[in-house]
Amino acid sequence: MKPTAPTSKNFKSTEPSTGRPLSRRRFVGGAAALLGSAGLLRAKATWAADEGPETADMRFGMIALTDCSPIVIAHEKGLFKKYGINATVVKGASWAAIRDSLSNGDIQGTHMLTGMPIASTMGLLGSPKKPMVIPWMLNRNGQSITLANSLKGKVGADPKALRPIALEAKEKGTPLTFAMTFPPGTHAMWLRYWLAAGGINPDKDVSLIVVPPPQMVANMKVGKMDGFCVGEPWNARSISDGIGFTATNTQDIWKDHPEKVCAFTAEFAEKNPRTVKATLKALHEASVWLDDMKNRPEQAEIVSKATYINCPKELILGRMQGHYDFGDGRKKEDPNYMIFSSRNCNFPQPKFAIWWLTQFRRWGMLPAAPDYKAVAKEVMRHDIYEAAMKEIGVKHGGLDNKPEKLFDGVSFDPAKPEEYAKSFSVNSLKA
């Protein structure tokens, strides 16, 4: 049975492109076939009702960014089907559309910015209160801050060079405008952190706006903003189109930082534990495939399609291989390119949620100190991750509670979150 057609005008749908619909009989054998050069095995698994996913037909949301790749590859390579899931991948028009569609059940799992499930669980920043969980981190690294060509030669990786320009524009009544993709999301936090490290208060000295990722380049082209933070391929696209340059990459702000997640509503995860674990198993295989660098040309080919990112594959591939041309004369072979599986990438560390909460506090998004540990425990469901990986014999690096040091030299100790939140001289704290 094919999945039902999308109900939201904000989404485009693609039908599964591999395999036939699964029966719900008991698993009967080890039939498998090599998937061309990828070398993956596509098992034609069948499941008993008491062993397989509770919900076989799953709709997964994604935004046109290269870090949607694990979901797309799990779909295109038949890995969701291997674990009993008939998947449909739907492209959202914006992160708000993704959040709303997950909340109302139009989609059951989704590509999401790390901060979004936290904000939705707490009902922050305009998000309707809807508990969500993160049992899987999709990727680390690979985002950038792009500046308009008018700043080329004046500003590079060091935001301190931007401060006098920003303050002068503010004095003239024409503050610089910067875009991010969603207020509690990753791009918003990297942009805020970078600006503040240069002595620029993002809430007072510049103007911040929200722009969906695929619209970043077009908006800068018509002069609506001076910079933006977004994932690829839109930073590379701005250079290709001759309208901007990369100031810095987010892995240079925080090496191996958390980025996107696969999120579910808490209600769905509670009612469908086998479905969620089946999803994670498929994502694991897709992620291992993605981190084999010989597969990245094929990755770029697949995700470049109009149904997914809708961007030339050549603009996707370079930065996925660590080849960085900043567009202002700087070039770099970056070993800290986007990863999907390596270095314990997928483990949903509670300290990541704690870091996000400290930034919500720092920027006045929380009026008082939250229960950092309780929120992190509610959202970052490493217990689900560990259970799923145990069932397929995957070893992982486990919990990591070690402090992190970002590019400004300030250390984040997850055991002292409130102290950290209040330690920054540039802030918008309300209490």
Tab-separated table of C-alpha atoms in Angstrom:
chain	number	residue	atom	x	y	z
A	1	MET	CA	0.000	0.000	0.000
A	2	LYS	CA	1.418	3.375	-0.969
A	3	PRO	CA	1.664	6.131	1.618
A	4	THR	CA	-1.129	8.678	1.467
A	5	ALA	CA	-0.553	11.903	-0.400
A	6	PRO	CA	0.647	14.962	1.545
A	7	THR	CA	-2.024	17.066	3.168
A	8	SER	CA	0.006	20.222	3.696
A	9	LYS	CA	0.586	22.788	0.938
A	10	ASN	CA	4.020	23.355	2.443
A	11	PHE	CA	5.311	19.969	1.339
A	12	LYS	CA	6.284	18.101	-1.790
A	13	SER	CA	6.248	14.320	-1.690
A	14	THR	CA	8.394	11.595	-3.239
A	15	GLU	CA	7.304	7.979	-3.394
A	16	PRO	CA	9.742	5.274	-2.256
A	17	SER	CA	12.006	4.478	-5.172
A	18	THR	CA	13.215	1.046	-4.163
A	19	GLY	CA	11.625	-2.284	-3.399
A	20	ARG	CA	8.029	-3.463	-3.049
A	21	PRO	CA	5.766	-2.824	-0.041
A	22	LEU	CA	6.665	-5.110	2.826
A	23	SER	CA	4.376	-7.913	3.925
A	24	ARG	CA	3.916	-8.328	7.650
A	25	ARG	CA	4.938	-11.973	7.858
A	26	ARG	CA	7.734	-13.271	10.057
A	27	PHE	CA	11.268	-12.609	8.869
A	28	VAL	CA	12.073	-15.433	6.459
A	29	GLY	CA	15.554	-15.154	5.241
A	30	GLY	CA	18.798	-13.526	4.329
A	31	ALA	CA	18.028	-12.511	0.768
A	32	ALA	CA	20.133	-9.482	-0.099
A	33	ALA	CA	21.588	-7.757	-3.118
A	34	LEU	CA	24.512	-5.432	-3.575
A	35	LEU	CA	23.472	-1.863	-4.340
A	36	GLY	CA	25.958	-1.134	-7.121
A	37	SER	CA	29.118	0.702	-6.127
A	38	ALA	CA	27.679	1.583	-2.758
A	39	GLY	CA	28.249	-1.945	-1.539
A	40	LEU	CA	25.213	-1.806	0.762
A	41	LEU	CA	22.967	-4.777	1.350
A	42	ARG	CA	19.283	-4.302	0.715
A	43	ALA	CA	17.604	-7.018	2.765
A	44	LYS	CA	14.088	-7.991	1.707
A	45	ALA	CA	12.956	-8.320	5.282
A	46	THR	CA	9.473	-9.261	6.403
A	47	TRP	CA	8.224	-8.906	9.923
A	48	ALA	CA	5.712	-10.368	12.301
A	49	ALA	CA	3.269	-7.844	13.739
A	50	ASP	CA	4.749	-8.283	17.199
A	51	GLU	CA	8.346	-7.763	15.999
A	52	GLY	CA	8.238	-5.042	13.356
A	53	PRO	CA	7.368	-1.354	13.503
A	54	GLU	CA	4.012	-0.474	15.017
A	55	THR	CA	3.597	2.141	12.269
A	56	ALA	CA	4.915	0.837	8.946
A	57	ASP	CA	4.019	3.862	6.813
A	58	MET	CA	6.199	6.794	7.867
A	59	ARG	CA	6.460	10.306	6.458
A	60	PHE	CA	9.790	12.014	7.142
A	61	GLY	CA	10.262	15.769	6.854
A	62	MET	CA	13.364	17.515	5.564
A	63	ILE	CA	14.606	20.957	4.564
A	64	ALA	CA	16.775	21.589	1.484
A	65	LEU	CA	20.155	21.280	3.210
A	66	THR	CA	22.883	18.684	2.716
A	67	ASP	CA	22.510	17.462	6.296
A	68	CYS	CA	19.153	15.945	5.332
A	69	SER	CA	21.267	13.256	3.634
A	70	PRO	CA	20.897	10.405	6.178
A	71	ILE	CA	17.116	10.460	5.810
A	72	VAL	CA	17.291	10.729	2.018
A	73	ILE	CA	19.902	7.974	1.680
A	74	ALA	CA	18.013	5.653	4.050
A	75	HIS	CA	14.996	6.167	1.785
A	76	GLU	CA	16.717	5.950	-1.602
A	77	LYS	CA	18.887	2.956	-0.695
A	78	GLY	CA	16.011	0.893	0.666
A	79	LEU	CA	17.306	0.935	4.243
A	80	PHE	CA	14.014	2.048	5.752
A	81	LYS	CA	12.358	-0.855	3.930
A	82	LYS	CA	15.008	-3.214	5.259
A	83	TYR	CA	13.765	-2.422	8.761
A	84	GLY	CA	10.067	-2.633	7.911
A	85	ILE	CA	9.278	1.009	7.163
A	86	ASN	CA	7.512	2.255	4.035
A	87	ALA	CA	8.966	5.763	3.923
A	88	THR	CA	7.913	8.903	2.138
A	89	VAL	CA	10.216	11.930	2.276
A	90	VAL	CA	8.526	15.330	2.195
A	91	LYS	CA	10.273	18.675	1.740
A	92	GLY	CA	9.193	21.500	4.023
A	93	ALA	CA	9.006	25.150	2.980
A	94	SER	CA	10.450	26.350	6.288
A	95	TRP	CA	11.476	25.121	9.723
A	96	ALA	CA	8.202	26.461	11.141
A	97	ALA	CA	6.319	24.304	8.625
A	98	ILE	CA	8.400	21.291	9.661
A	99	ARG	CA	7.670	21.898	13.347
A	100	ASP	CA	3.945	22.323	12.779
A	101	SER	CA	3.680	19.251	10.575
A	102	LEU	CA	5.446	17.108	13.161
A	103	SER	CA	3.205	18.502	15.890
A	104	ASN	CA	-0.035	17.832	14.014
A	105	GLY	CA	0.968	14.396	12.740
A	106	ASP	CA	1.355	15.207	9.029
A	107	ILE	CA	4.871	13.798	9.400
A	108	GLN	CA	6.039	11.301	12.001
A	109	GLY	CA	9.787	11.940	12.089
A	110	THR	CA	11.937	14.749	10.786
A	111	HIS	CA	15.231	16.433	10.030
A	112	MET	CA	15.356	19.290	12.550
A	113	LEU	CA	17.579	21.954	14.075
A	114	THR	CA	18.899	20.878	17.484
A	115	GLY	CA	17.214	23.674	19.417
A	116	MET	CA	13.754	23.147	17.955
A	117	PRO	CA	12.637	20.078	19.972
A	118	ILE	CA	13.901	21.816	23.113
A	119	ALA	CA	11.923	24.984	22.378
A	120	SER	CA	8.795	23.002	21.460
A	121	THR	CA	9.012	20.860	24.578
A	122	MET	CA	9.168	24.022	26.706
A	123	GLY	CA	6.794	26.123	24.605
A	124	LEU	CA	9.432	28.822	23.946
A	125	LEU	CA	9.841	31.512	21.296
A	126	GLY	CA	6.398	31.164	19.799
A	127	SER	CA	6.497	27.380	19.646
A	128	PRO	CA	3.241	25.734	20.781
A	129	LYS	CA	4.099	23.500	23.715
A	130	LYS	CA	4.528	20.027	22.274
A	131	PRO	CA	7.006	17.634	23.905
A	132	MET	CA	9.514	16.273	21.404
A	133	VAL	CA	12.442	13.894	21.662
A	134	ILE	CA	15.871	13.580	20.048
A	135	PRO	CA	17.012	9.944	19.922
A	136	TRP	CA	19.460	10.574	17.059
A	137	MET	CA	21.935	13.280	16.058
A	138	LEU	CA	22.095	13.435	12.256
A	139	ASN	CA	25.392	15.240	11.755
A	140	ARG	CA	28.148	17.458	13.093
A	141	ASN	CA	29.871	20.484	11.496
A	142	GLY	CA	29.374	21.872	8.002
A	143	GLN	CA	27.528	25.194	8.357
A	144	SER	CA	28.959	28.642	7.564
A	145	ILE	CA	28.515	32.355	8.124
A	146	THR	CA	28.340	34.173	4.796
A	147	LEU	CA	28.873	37.918	4.414
A	148	ALA	CA	27.944	40.190	1.504
A	149	ASN	CA	30.622	41.209	-0.973
A	150	SER	CA	30.520	44.754	0.415
A	151	LEU	CA	32.398	43.392	3.459
A	152	LYS	CA	34.990	41.460	1.462
A	153	GLY	CA	38.521	42.426	2.435
A	154	LYS	CA	37.259	44.078	5.617
A	155	VAL	CA	36.072	41.074	7.635
A	156	GLY	CA	37.276	37.471	7.746
A	157	ALA	CA	36.970	34.839	10.439
A	158	ASP	CA	37.499	37.291	13.322
A	159	PRO	CA	34.221	39.042	14.205
A	160	LYS	CA	36.100	41.835	15.982
A	161	ALA	CA	36.781	43.326	12.554
A	162	LEU	CA	33.038	43.612	12.007
A	163	ARG	CA	32.348	45.539	15.223
A	164	PRO	CA	33.301	49.091	14.090
A	165	ILE	CA	31.380	48.597	10.843
A	166	ALA	CA	28.295	47.382	12.725
A	167	LEU	CA	28.414	50.178	15.289
A	168	GLU	CA	28.833	52.837	12.594
A	169	ALA	CA	25.825	51.492	10.718
A	170	LYS	CA	23.837	51.467	13.949
A	171	GLU	CA	24.759	55.106	14.646
A	172	LYS	CA	23.537	56.081	11.184
A	173	GLY	CA	20.204	54.388	11.849
A	174	THR	CA	20.793	51.699	9.236
A	175	PRO	CA	21.920	48.681	11.274
A	176	LEU	CA	23.434	45.728	9.494
A	177	THR	CA	20.955	42.926	8.862
A	178	PHE	CA	21.782	39.255	9.408
A	179	ALA	CA	19.605	36.242	8.700
A	180	MET	CA	19.301	32.901	10.436
A	181	THR	CA	16.871	30.083	9.775
A	182	PHE	CA	14.865	29.807	13.027
A	183	PRO	CA	15.174	31.653	16.368
A	184	PRO	CA	16.031	28.677	18.663
A	185	GLY	CA	17.961	26.792	16.004
A	186	THR	CA	21.588	26.050	15.328
A	187	HIS	CA	22.210	28.800	12.784
A	188	ALA	CA	20.775	31.407	15.133
A	189	MET	CA	23.074	30.283	17.939
A	190	TRP	CA	26.233	30.131	15.809
A	191	LEU	CA	25.537	33.585	14.399
A	192	ARG	CA	24.767	35.059	17.827
A	193	TYR	CA	27.830	33.454	19.387
A	194	TRP	CA	30.147	34.662	16.606
A	195	LEU	CA	28.830	38.227	16.645
A	196	ALA	CA	29.011	38.430	20.446
A	197	ALA	CA	32.599	37.150	20.436
A	198	GLY	CA	33.374	40.242	18.391
A	199	GLY	CA	31.688	42.550	20.891
A	200	ILE	CA	28.467	42.889	18.878
A	201	ASN	CA	25.166	42.401	20.705
A	202	PRO	CA	22.879	40.648	18.209
A	203	ASP	CA	19.786	42.002	19.967
A	204	LYS	CA	20.931	45.626	20.124
A	205	ASP	CA	23.638	46.376	17.571
A	206	VAL	CA	22.319	44.658	14.441
A	207	SER	CA	19.016	43.440	13.034
A	208	LEU	CA	18.276	39.700	12.986
A	209	ILE	CA	15.712	38.244	10.594
A	210	VAL	CA	14.428	34.741	9.810
A	211	VAL	CA	14.818	33.410	6.259
A	212	PRO	CA	14.301	29.783	5.121
A	213	PRO	CA	17.572	28.182	3.941
A	214	PRO	CA	16.823	27.974	0.182
A	215	GLN	CA	15.871	31.670	0.153
A	216	MET	CA	19.088	32.984	1.695
A	217	VAL	CA	20.975	33.597	-1.528
A	218	ALA	CA	18.063	35.297	-3.304
A	219	ASN	CA	17.480	37.640	-0.351
A	220	MET	CA	21.135	38.657	-0.183
A	221	LYS	CA	21.206	39.157	-3.937
A	222	VAL	CA	18.526	41.852	-3.738
A	223	GLY	CA	20.286	43.579	-0.862
A	224	LYS	CA	18.007	42.594	2.020
A	225	MET	CA	20.842	41.500	4.297
A	226	ASP	CA	24.537	41.834	5.011
A	227	GLY	CA	25.136	38.298	6.151
A	228	PHE	CA	23.567	34.992	7.084
A	229	CYS	CA	24.274	31.694	8.785
A	230	VAL	CA	22.978	28.560	7.103
A	231	GLY	CA	23.926	25.048	6.122
A	232	GLU	CA	25.212	23.947	2.751
A	233	PRO	CA	24.924	24.222	-0.149
A	234	TRP	CA	23.709	27.794	0.226
A	235	ASN	CA	27.034	29.232	1.383
A	236	ALA	CA	28.798	27.667	-1.578
A	237	ARG	CA	25.950	28.877	-3.799
A	238	SER	CA	26.442	32.490	-2.674
A	239	ILE	CA	30.078	32.315	-3.819
A	240	SER	CA	29.160	30.631	-7.100
A	241	ASP	CA	26.573	33.349	-7.755
A	242	GLY	CA	29.083	36.076	-6.897
A	243	ILE	CA	27.090	37.704	-4.134
A	244	GLY	CA	28.922	36.734	-0.929
A	245	PHE	CA	31.868	35.029	0.729
A	246	THR	CA	32.372	32.705	3.696
A	247	ALA	CA	33.600	34.528	6.791
A	248	THR	CA	33.938	31.405	8.920
A	249	ASN	CA	32.746	27.827	9.159
A	250	THR	CA	30.888	26.636	12.213
A	251	GLN	CA	33.383	23.852	12.878
A	252	ASP	CA	35.885	26.648	13.451
A	253	ILE	CA	33.558	28.091	16.099
A	254	TRP	CA	33.057	24.717	17.799
A	255	LYS	CA	34.770	21.615	16.412
A	256	ASP	CA	32.361	18.705	16.020
A	257	HIS	CA	29.442	20.782	17.230
A	258	PRO	CA	25.957	19.246	17.232
A	259	GLU	CA	23.883	20.298	14.248
A	260	LYS	CA	20.743	18.576	12.931
A	261	VAL	CA	18.740	15.817	14.603
A	262	CYS	CA	16.067	13.290	13.776
A	263	ALA	CA	13.148	14.247	16.013
A	264	PHE	CA	9.794	12.736	16.935
A	265	THR	CA	7.004	13.900	19.182
A	266	ALA	CA	7.291	12.343	22.620
A	267	GLU	CA	3.797	10.927	22.178
A	268	PHE	CA	4.691	9.148	18.937
A	269	ALA	CA	7.914	7.753	20.388
A	270	GLU	CA	6.083	6.419	23.425
A	271	LYS	CA	3.391	4.724	21.349
A	272	ASN	CA	5.746	3.437	18.644
A	273	PRO	CA	9.031	2.369	20.245
A	274	ARG	CA	9.792	-0.307	17.637
A	275	THR	CA	9.107	2.140	14.825
A	276	VAL	CA	11.536	4.682	16.249
A	277	LYS	CA	14.213	2.037	16.776
A	278	ALA	CA	13.728	0.761	13.222
A	279	THR	CA	14.226	4.315	11.975
A	280	LEU	CA	17.460	4.664	13.928
A	281	LYS	CA	18.791	1.374	12.596
A	282	ALA	CA	18.204	2.515	9.029
A	283	LEU	CA	19.768	5.907	9.762
A	284	HIS	CA	22.815	4.179	11.213
A	285	GLU	CA	23.448	2.235	8.006
A	286	ALA	CA	22.872	5.348	5.894
A	287	SER	CA	25.244	7.378	8.078
A	288	VAL	CA	28.047	4.816	7.878
A	289	TRP	CA	27.637	4.805	4.095
A	290	LEU	CA	27.791	8.608	4.011
A	291	ASP	CA	31.032	8.745	5.985
A	292	ASP	CA	32.758	6.546	3.442
A	293	MET	CA	34.238	9.362	1.366
A	294	LYS	CA	34.128	7.384	-1.862
A	295	ASN	CA	30.327	7.553	-1.608
A	296	ARG	CA	30.093	11.328	-1.394
A	297	PRO	CA	29.909	11.907	-5.158
A	298	GLU	CA	26.882	9.609	-5.246
A	299	GLN	CA	25.450	11.360	-2.192
A	300	ALA	CA	25.723	14.709	-3.993
A	301	GLU	CA	24.059	13.215	-7.078
A	302	ILE	CA	21.127	11.875	-5.072
A	303	VAL	CA	20.405	14.812	-2.765
A	304	SER	CA	20.837	17.395	-5.546
A	305	LYS	CA	17.538	16.284	-7.122
A	306	ALA	CA	14.685	18.783	-7.320
A	307	THR	CA	12.650	16.732	-4.862
A	308	TYR	CA	15.357	17.257	-2.246
A	309	ILE	CA	17.854	20.177	-2.374
A	310	ASN	CA	17.371	21.286	-5.988
A	311	CYS	CA	20.925	22.517	-6.474
A	312	PRO	CA	23.729	21.487	-8.865
A	313	LYS	CA	25.587	18.496	-7.477
A	314	GLU	CA	28.934	20.222	-8.050
A	315	LEU	CA	28.012	22.921	-5.510
A	316	ILE	CA	27.170	20.240	-2.944
A	317	LEU	CA	30.148	17.951	-3.379
A	318	GLY	CA	33.121	20.255	-2.783
A	319	ARG	CA	32.423	21.167	0.819
A	320	MET	CA	31.206	17.649	1.575
A	321	GLN	CA	34.754	16.567	0.722
A	322	GLY	CA	36.329	19.310	2.832
A	323	HIS	CA	37.335	21.505	-0.095
A	324	TYR	CA	36.653	25.055	1.084
A	325	ASP	CA	37.015	28.094	-1.155
A	326	PHE	CA	35.948	31.017	1.034
A	327	GLY	CA	35.385	33.303	-1.934
A	328	ASP	CA	37.741	36.021	-0.697
A	329	GLY	CA	41.072	34.483	-1.638
A	330	ARG	CA	41.248	32.042	1.267
A	331	LYS	CA	41.179	28.318	0.542
A	332	LYS	CA	41.362	25.401	2.943
A	333	GLU	CA	41.343	21.627	2.982
A	334	ASP	CA	39.292	21.199	6.144
A	335	PRO	CA	39.551	17.853	7.986
A	336	ASN	CA	36.517	18.847	10.060
A	337	TYR	CA	34.006	18.681	7.226
A	338	MET	CA	30.467	17.483	7.869
A	339	ILE	CA	30.300	14.010	9.416
A	340	PHE	CA	27.320	11.710	9.809
A	341	SER	CA	28.626	8.728	11.802
A	342	SER	CA	32.261	9.167	12.868
A	343	ARG	CA	33.455	10.249	16.316
A	344	ASN	CA	30.311	9.139	18.178
A	345	CYS	CA	28.375	11.580	15.999
A	346	ASN	CA	24.906	10.126	16.499
A	347	PHE	CA	24.770	9.793	20.301
A	348	PRO	CA	22.249	12.360	21.662
A	349	GLN	CA	24.400	13.864	24.389
A	350	PRO	CA	22.431	15.590	27.192
A	351	LYS	CA	25.150	18.234	27.415
A	352	PHE	CA	24.148	19.516	23.985
A	353	ALA	CA	20.650	20.327	25.232
A	354	ILE	CA	22.193	21.935	28.305
A	355	TRP	CA	24.375	24.139	26.088
A	356	TRP	CA	21.319	25.247	24.130
A	357	LEU	CA	19.496	26.126	27.328
A	358	THR	CA	22.467	28.237	28.463
A	359	GLN	CA	22.224	30.210	25.230
A	360	PHE	CA	18.463	30.618	25.618
A	361	ARG	CA	19.253	32.081	29.042
A	362	ARG	CA	22.060	34.276	27.750
A	363	TRP	CA	19.832	35.825	25.085
A	364	GLY	CA	16.804	36.444	27.272
A	365	MET	CA	14.722	33.641	25.804
A	366	LEU	CA	14.272	32.172	29.278
A	367	PRO	CA	13.214	34.547	32.071
A	368	ALA	CA	14.761	32.378	34.782
A	369	ALA	CA	17.092	29.416	35.130
A	370	PRO	CA	15.449	26.222	33.853
A	371	ASP	CA	15.949	22.769	35.293
A	372	TYR	CA	18.810	22.111	32.906
A	373	LYS	CA	19.265	18.431	33.691
A	374	ALA	CA	15.557	17.612	33.675
A	375	VAL	CA	14.935	19.225	30.292
A	376	ALA	CA	18.010	17.558	28.800
A	377	LYS	CA	16.872	14.164	30.121
A	378	GLU	CA	13.380	14.662	28.700
A	379	VAL	CA	14.523	15.662	25.217
A	380	MET	CA	17.852	13.889	24.611
A	381	ARG	CA	16.760	10.246	24.620
A	382	HIS	CA	20.033	8.386	24.500
A	383	ASP	CA	18.259	5.420	26.095
A	384	ILE	CA	16.327	4.890	22.845
A	385	TYR	CA	19.509	5.305	20.811
A	386	GLU	CA	21.411	2.801	22.951
A	387	ALA	CA	18.594	0.233	22.803
A	388	ALA	CA	18.391	0.450	19.008
A	389	MET	CA	22.141	0.143	18.530
A	390	LYS	CA	22.332	-2.799	20.938
A	391	GLU	CA	19.783	-4.705	18.863
A	392	ILE	CA	22.020	-4.506	15.779
A	393	GLY	CA	25.317	-4.935	17.622
A	394	VAL	CA	26.668	-1.431	17.066
A	395	LYS	CA	29.257	-0.125	19.510
A	396	HIS	CA	29.290	3.592	20.305
A	397	GLY	CA	31.232	6.039	22.427
A	398	GLY	CA	28.583	6.480	25.117
A	399	LEU	CA	27.891	9.498	27.283
A	400	ASP	CA	30.267	12.440	27.128
A	401	ASN	CA	30.046	14.962	29.941
A	402	LYS	CA	33.421	16.579	29.328
A	403	PRO	CA	33.646	20.384	29.090
A	404	GLU	CA	33.836	21.969	25.638
A	405	LYS	CA	35.913	24.974	24.594
A	406	LEU	CA	34.684	27.163	21.741
A	407	PHE	CA	36.778	29.405	19.506
A	408	ASP	CA	36.689	32.392	21.888
A	409	GLY	CA	38.497	30.346	24.546
A	410	VAL	CA	35.492	30.193	26.896
A	411	SER	CA	34.900	26.728	28.372
A	412	PHE	CA	31.445	25.245	28.748
A	413	ASP	CA	31.116	22.896	31.726
A	414	PRO	CA	27.763	21.066	31.523
A	415	ALA	CA	27.883	20.622	35.305
A	416	LYS	CA	27.740	24.420	35.783
A	417	PRO	CA	25.249	25.669	33.198
A	418	GLU	CA	23.835	28.712	34.961
A	419	GLU	CA	27.292	29.965	35.834
A	420	TYR	CA	28.270	29.601	32.180
A	421	ALA	CA	25.114	31.351	30.917
A	422	LYS	CA	25.852	34.373	33.094
A	423	SER	CA	29.575	34.514	32.329
A	424	PHE	CA	29.347	36.377	29.028
A	425	SER	CA	29.846	40.155	28.963
A	426	VAL	CA	27.689	40.402	25.816
A	427	ASN	CA	24.235	39.134	26.692
A	428	SER	CA	20.517	39.923	26.916
A	429	LEU	CA	19.861	38.354	30.302
A	430	LYS	CA	16.589	39.370	31.907
A	431	ALA	CA	17.320	38.079	35.405
